[in-house]
PDB file of C-alpha atoms in Angstrom:
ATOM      1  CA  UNK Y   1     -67.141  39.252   6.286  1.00 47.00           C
ATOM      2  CA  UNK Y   2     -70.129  41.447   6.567  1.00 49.00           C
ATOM      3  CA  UNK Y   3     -71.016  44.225   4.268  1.00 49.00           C
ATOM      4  CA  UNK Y   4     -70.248  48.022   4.330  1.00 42.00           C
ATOM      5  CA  UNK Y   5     -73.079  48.334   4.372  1.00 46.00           C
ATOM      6  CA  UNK Y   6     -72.817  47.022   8.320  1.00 43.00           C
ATOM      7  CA  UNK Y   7     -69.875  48.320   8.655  1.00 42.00           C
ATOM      8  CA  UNK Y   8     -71.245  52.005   8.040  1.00 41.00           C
ATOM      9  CA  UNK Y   9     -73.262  52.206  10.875  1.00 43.00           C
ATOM     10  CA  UNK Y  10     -70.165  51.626  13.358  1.00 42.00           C
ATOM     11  CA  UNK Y  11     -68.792  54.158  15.387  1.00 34.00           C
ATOM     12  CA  UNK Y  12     -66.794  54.547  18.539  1.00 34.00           C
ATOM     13  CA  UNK Y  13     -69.313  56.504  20.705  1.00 34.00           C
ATOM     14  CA  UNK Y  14     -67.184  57.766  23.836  1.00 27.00           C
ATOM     15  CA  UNK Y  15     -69.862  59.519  25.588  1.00 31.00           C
ATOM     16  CA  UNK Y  16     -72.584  56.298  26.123  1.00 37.00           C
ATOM     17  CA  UNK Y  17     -69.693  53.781  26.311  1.00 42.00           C
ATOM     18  CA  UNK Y  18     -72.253  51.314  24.260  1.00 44.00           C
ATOM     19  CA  UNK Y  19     -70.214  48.034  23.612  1.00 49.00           C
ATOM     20  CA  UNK Y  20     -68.227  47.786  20.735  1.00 51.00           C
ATOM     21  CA  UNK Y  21     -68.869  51.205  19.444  1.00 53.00           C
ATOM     22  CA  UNK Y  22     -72.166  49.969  17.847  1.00 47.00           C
ATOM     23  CA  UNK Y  23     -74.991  53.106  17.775  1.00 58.00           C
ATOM     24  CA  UNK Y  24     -77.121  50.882  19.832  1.00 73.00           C
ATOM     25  CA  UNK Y  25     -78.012  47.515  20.633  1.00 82.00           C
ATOM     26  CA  UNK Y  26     -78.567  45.805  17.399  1.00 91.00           C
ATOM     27  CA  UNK Y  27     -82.326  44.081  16.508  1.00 94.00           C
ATOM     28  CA  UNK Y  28     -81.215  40.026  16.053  1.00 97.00           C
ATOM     29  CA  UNK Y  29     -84.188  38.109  13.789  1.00 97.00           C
ATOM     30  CA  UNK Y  30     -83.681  34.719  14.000  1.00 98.00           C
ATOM     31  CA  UNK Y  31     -84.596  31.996  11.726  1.00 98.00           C
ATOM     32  CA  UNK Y  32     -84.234  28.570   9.882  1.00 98.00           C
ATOM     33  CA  UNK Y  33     -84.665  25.996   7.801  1.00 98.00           C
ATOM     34  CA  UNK Y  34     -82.803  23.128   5.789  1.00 98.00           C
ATOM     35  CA  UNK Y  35     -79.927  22.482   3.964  1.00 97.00           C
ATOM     36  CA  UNK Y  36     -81.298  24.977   1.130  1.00 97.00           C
ATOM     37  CA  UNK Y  37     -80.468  27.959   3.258  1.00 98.00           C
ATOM     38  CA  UNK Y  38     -76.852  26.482   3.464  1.00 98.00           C
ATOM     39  CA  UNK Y  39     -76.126  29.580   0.401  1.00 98.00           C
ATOM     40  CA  UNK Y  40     -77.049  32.353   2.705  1.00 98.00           C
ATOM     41  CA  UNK Y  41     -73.823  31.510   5.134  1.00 97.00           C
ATOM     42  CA  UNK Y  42     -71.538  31.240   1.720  1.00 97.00           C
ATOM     43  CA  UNK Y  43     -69.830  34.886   3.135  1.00 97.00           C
ATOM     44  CA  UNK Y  44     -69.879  34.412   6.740  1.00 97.00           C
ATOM     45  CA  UNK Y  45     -68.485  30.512   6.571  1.00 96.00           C
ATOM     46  CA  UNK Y  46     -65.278  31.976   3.719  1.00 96.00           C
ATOM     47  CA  UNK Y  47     -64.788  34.497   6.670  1.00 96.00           C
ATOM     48  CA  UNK Y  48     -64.527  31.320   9.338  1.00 95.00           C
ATOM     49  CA  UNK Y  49     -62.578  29.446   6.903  1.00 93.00           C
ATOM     50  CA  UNK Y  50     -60.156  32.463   6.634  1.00 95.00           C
ATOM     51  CA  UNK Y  51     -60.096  32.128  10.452  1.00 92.00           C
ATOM     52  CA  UNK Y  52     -59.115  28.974  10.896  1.00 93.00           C
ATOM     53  CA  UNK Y  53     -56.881  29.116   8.544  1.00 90.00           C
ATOM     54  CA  UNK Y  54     -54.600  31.524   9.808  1.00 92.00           C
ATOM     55  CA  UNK Y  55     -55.299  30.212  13.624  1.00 92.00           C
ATOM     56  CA  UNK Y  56     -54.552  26.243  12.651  1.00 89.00           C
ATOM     57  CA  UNK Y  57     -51.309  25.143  13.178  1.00 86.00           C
ATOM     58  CA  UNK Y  58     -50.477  22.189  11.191  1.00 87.00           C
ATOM     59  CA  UNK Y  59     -53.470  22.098   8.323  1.00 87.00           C
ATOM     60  CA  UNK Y  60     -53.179  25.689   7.344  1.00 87.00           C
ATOM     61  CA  UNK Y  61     -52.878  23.834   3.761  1.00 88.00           C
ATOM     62  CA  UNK Y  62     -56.216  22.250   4.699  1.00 89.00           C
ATOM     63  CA  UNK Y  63     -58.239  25.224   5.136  1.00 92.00           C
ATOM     64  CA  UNK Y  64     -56.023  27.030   1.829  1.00 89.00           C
ATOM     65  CA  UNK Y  65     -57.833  24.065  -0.474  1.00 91.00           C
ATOM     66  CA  UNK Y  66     -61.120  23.954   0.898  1.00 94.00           C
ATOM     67  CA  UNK Y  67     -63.340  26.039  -0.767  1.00 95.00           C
ATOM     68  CA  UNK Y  68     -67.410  26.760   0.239  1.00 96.00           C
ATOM     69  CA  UNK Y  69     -68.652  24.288  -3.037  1.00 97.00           C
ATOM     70  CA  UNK Y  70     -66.653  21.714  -1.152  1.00 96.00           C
ATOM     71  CA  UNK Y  71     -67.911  22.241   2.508  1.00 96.00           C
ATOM     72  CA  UNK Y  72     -71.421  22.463   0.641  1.00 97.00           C
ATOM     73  CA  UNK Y  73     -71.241  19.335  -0.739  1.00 97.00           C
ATOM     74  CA  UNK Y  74     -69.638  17.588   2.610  1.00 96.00           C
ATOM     75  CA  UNK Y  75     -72.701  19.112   4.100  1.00 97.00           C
ATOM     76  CA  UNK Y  76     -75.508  17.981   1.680  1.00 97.00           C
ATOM     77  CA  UNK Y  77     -73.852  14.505   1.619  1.00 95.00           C
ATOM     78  CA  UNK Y  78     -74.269  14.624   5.707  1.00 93.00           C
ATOM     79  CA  UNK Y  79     -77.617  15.534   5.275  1.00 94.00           C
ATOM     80  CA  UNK Y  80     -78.901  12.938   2.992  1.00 94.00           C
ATOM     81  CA  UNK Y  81     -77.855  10.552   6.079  1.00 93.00           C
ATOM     82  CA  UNK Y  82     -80.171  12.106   8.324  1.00 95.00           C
ATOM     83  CA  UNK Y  83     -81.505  16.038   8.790  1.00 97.00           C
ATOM     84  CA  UNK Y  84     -79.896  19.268   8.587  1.00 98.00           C
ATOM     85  CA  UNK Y  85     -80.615  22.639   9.954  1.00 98.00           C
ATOM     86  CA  UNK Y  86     -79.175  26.074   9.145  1.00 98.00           C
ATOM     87  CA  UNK Y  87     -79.964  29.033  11.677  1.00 98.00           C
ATOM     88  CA  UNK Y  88     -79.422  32.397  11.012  1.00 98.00           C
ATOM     89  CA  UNK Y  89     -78.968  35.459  12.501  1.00 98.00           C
ATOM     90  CA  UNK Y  90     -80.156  38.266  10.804  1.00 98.00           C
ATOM     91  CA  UNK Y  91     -79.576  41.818  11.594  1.00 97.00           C
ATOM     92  CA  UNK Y  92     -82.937  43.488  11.230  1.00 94.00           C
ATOM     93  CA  UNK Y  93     -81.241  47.006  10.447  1.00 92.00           C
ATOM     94  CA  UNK Y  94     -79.452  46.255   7.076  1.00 92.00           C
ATOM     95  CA  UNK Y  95     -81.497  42.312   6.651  1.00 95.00           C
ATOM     96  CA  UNK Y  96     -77.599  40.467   6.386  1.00 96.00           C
ATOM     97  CA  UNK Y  97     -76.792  37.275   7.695  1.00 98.00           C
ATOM     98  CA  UNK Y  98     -74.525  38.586  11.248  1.00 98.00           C
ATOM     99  CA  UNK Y  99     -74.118  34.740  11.995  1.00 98.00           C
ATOM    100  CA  UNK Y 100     -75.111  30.784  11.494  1.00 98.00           C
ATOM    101  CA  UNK Y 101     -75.248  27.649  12.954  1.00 98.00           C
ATOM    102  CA  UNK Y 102     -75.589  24.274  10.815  1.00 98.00           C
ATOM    103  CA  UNK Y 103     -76.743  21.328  12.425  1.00 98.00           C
ATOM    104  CA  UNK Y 104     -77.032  17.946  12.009  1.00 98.00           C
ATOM    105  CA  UNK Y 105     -78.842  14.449  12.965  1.00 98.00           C
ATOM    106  CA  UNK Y 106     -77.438  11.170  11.448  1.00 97.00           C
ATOM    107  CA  UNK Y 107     -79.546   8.248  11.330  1.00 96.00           C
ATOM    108  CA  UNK Y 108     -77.799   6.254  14.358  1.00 96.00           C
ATOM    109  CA  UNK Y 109     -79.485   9.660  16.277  1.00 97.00           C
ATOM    110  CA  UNK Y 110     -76.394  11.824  16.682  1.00 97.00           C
ATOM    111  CA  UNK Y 111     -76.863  15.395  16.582  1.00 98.00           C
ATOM    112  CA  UNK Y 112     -73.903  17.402  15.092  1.00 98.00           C
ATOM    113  CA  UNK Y 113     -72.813  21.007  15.321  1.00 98.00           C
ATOM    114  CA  UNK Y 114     -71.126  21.381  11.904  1.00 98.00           C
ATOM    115  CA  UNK Y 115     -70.325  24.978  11.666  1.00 97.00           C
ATOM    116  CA  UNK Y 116     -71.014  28.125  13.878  1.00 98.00           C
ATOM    117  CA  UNK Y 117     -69.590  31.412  13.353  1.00 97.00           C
ATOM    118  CA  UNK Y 118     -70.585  35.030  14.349  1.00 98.00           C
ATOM    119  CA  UNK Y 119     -69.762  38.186  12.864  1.00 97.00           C
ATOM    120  CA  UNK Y 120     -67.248  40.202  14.716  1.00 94.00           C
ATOM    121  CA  UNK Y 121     -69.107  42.879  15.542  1.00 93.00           C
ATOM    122  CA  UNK Y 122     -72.177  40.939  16.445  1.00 95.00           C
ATOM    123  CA  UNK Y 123     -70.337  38.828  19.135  1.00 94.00           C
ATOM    124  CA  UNK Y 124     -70.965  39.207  23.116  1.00 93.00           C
ATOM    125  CA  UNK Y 125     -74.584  40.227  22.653  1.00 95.00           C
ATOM    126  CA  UNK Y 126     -75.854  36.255  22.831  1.00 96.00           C
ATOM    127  CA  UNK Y 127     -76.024  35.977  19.029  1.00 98.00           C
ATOM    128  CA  UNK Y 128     -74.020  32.622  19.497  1.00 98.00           C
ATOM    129  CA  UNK Y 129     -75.594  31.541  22.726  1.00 98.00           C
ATOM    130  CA  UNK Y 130     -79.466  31.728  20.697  1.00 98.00           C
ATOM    131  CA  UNK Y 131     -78.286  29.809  17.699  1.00 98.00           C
ATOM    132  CA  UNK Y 132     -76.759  26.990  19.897  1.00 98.00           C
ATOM    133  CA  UNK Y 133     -79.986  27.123  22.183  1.00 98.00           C
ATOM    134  CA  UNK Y 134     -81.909  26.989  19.044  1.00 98.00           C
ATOM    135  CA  UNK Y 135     -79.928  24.017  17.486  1.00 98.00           C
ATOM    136  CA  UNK Y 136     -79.975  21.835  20.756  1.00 98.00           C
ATOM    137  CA  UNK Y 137     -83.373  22.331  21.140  1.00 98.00           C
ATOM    138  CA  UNK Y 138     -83.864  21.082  17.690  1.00 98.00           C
ATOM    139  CA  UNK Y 139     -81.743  18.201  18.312  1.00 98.00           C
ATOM    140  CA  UNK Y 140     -83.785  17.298  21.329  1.00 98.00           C
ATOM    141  CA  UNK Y 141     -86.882  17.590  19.008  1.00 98.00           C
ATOM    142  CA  UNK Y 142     -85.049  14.892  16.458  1.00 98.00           C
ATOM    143  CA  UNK Y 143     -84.703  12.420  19.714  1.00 97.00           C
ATOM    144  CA  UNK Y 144     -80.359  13.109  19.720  1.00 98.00           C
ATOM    145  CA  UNK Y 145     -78.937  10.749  21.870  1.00 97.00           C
ATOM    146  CA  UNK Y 146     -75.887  12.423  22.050  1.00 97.00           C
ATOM    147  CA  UNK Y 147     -74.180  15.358  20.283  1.00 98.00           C
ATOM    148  CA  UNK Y 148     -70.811  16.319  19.060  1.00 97.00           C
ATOM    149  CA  UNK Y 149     -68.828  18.981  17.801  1.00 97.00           C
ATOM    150  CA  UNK Y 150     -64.536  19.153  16.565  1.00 94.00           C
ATOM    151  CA  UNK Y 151     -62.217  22.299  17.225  1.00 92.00           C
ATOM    152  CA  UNK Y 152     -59.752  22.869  15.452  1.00 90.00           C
ATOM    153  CA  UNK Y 153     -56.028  22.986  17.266  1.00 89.00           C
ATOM    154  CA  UNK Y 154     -55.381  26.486  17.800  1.00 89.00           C
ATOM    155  CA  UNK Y 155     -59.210  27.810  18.280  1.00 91.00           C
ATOM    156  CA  UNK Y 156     -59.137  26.671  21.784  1.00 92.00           C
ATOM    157  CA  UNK Y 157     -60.721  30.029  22.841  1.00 92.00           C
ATOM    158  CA  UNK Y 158     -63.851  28.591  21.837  1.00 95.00           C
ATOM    159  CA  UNK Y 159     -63.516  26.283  24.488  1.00 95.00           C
ATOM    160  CA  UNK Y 160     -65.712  28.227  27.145  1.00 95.00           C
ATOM    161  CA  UNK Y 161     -68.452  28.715  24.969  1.00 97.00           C
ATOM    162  CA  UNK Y 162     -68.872  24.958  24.345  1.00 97.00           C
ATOM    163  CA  UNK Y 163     -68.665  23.951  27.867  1.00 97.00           C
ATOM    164  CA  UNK Y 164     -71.244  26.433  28.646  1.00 97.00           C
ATOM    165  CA  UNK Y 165     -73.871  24.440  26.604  1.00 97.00           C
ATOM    166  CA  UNK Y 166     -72.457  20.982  28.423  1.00 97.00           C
ATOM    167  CA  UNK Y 167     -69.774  19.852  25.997  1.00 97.00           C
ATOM    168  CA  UNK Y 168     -66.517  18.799  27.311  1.00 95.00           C
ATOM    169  CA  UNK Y 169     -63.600  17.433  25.359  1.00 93.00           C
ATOM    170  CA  UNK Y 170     -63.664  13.330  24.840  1.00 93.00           C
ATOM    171  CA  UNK Y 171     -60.855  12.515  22.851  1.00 90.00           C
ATOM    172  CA  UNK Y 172     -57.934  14.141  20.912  1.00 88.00           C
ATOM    173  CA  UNK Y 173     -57.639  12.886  17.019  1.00 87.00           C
ATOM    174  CA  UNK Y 174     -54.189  13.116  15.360  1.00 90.00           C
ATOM    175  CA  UNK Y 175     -54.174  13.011  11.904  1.00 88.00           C
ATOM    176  CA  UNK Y 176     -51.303  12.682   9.388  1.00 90.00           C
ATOM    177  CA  UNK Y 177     -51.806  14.142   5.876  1.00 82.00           C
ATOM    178  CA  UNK Y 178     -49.273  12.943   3.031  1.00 80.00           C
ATOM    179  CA  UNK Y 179     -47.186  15.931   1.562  1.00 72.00           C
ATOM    180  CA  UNK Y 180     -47.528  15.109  -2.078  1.00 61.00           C
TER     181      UNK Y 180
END
């Protein structure tokens, strides 16, 4: 979730009709680097998790159990099979993390989006659209032969966005968890 401190300089502005209410356009700074930036999405990824945990339909206990320790240490295992990169958004205004991208290429050359997310009030303005240029580009760069990403069953709005960087949907995996 982002800060008050964001959150503060939000207003509903009748008379310019600017989008979302925000005072004006908002200054993106984007930048990078490795798996040791993975701490500075800690906020923004609990706020995804939160997501997807009340938009999942059969593994809301999934999402209930799975903390940001855990996803970071799924992550840094992923990584030291290959490369990682985090991007980050960074609104210039208050210098918070507005959204991320982590990224990955495996050693058999397969580039993976692992996580994305955007802030709320950050979305429509091509926050998203620059980290996934950013991250494919990078991908390229590693010599990806292919690349990947999984949505979880009942985010299918996210659909569009995907397709518009060239993914389509390949296969459907069911998965059966035991209750005990």
């Amino acid at each position: 979730m982002v800060s008050n401190k964001v959150l503060n300089r939000v207003y509903v502005n009748y008379d310019s009709g600017i989008r979302m209410g925000l005072v004006s356009k908002p200054k993106i700074t984007f930048a990078h680097g490795n798996e040791s930036r993975l701490d500075e999405i800690k906020v923004l990824w609990e706020h995804l998790n939160q997501c997807m945990n009340e938009r999942s339909t059969h593994f809301k206990q999934h999402f209930s159990a799975m903390t940001f320790a855990k996803r970071k240490k799924e992550l840094l295992k992923k990584a030291s099979c290959g490369v990682m990169r985090v991007d980050l958004a960074v609104d210039e205004l208050c210098g918070e993390v507005v959204g991320y991208l982590v990224s990955s290429v495996n050693s058999e050359k397969v580039g993976c989006v692992e996580s994305i997310f955007v802030s709320e009030l950050f979305r429509g303005i091509g926050v998203g659209d620059k980290l996934m240029s950013n991250a494919l580009a990078w991908m390229e760069e590693k010599g990806a032969v292919e690349k990947m990403l999984e949505v979880t069953v009942g985010n299918e709005q996210v659909h569009g966005f995907y397709e518009r960087f060239g993914f389509l949907p390949r296969q459907t995996l069911f998965k059966q968890v035991n209750k005990g």
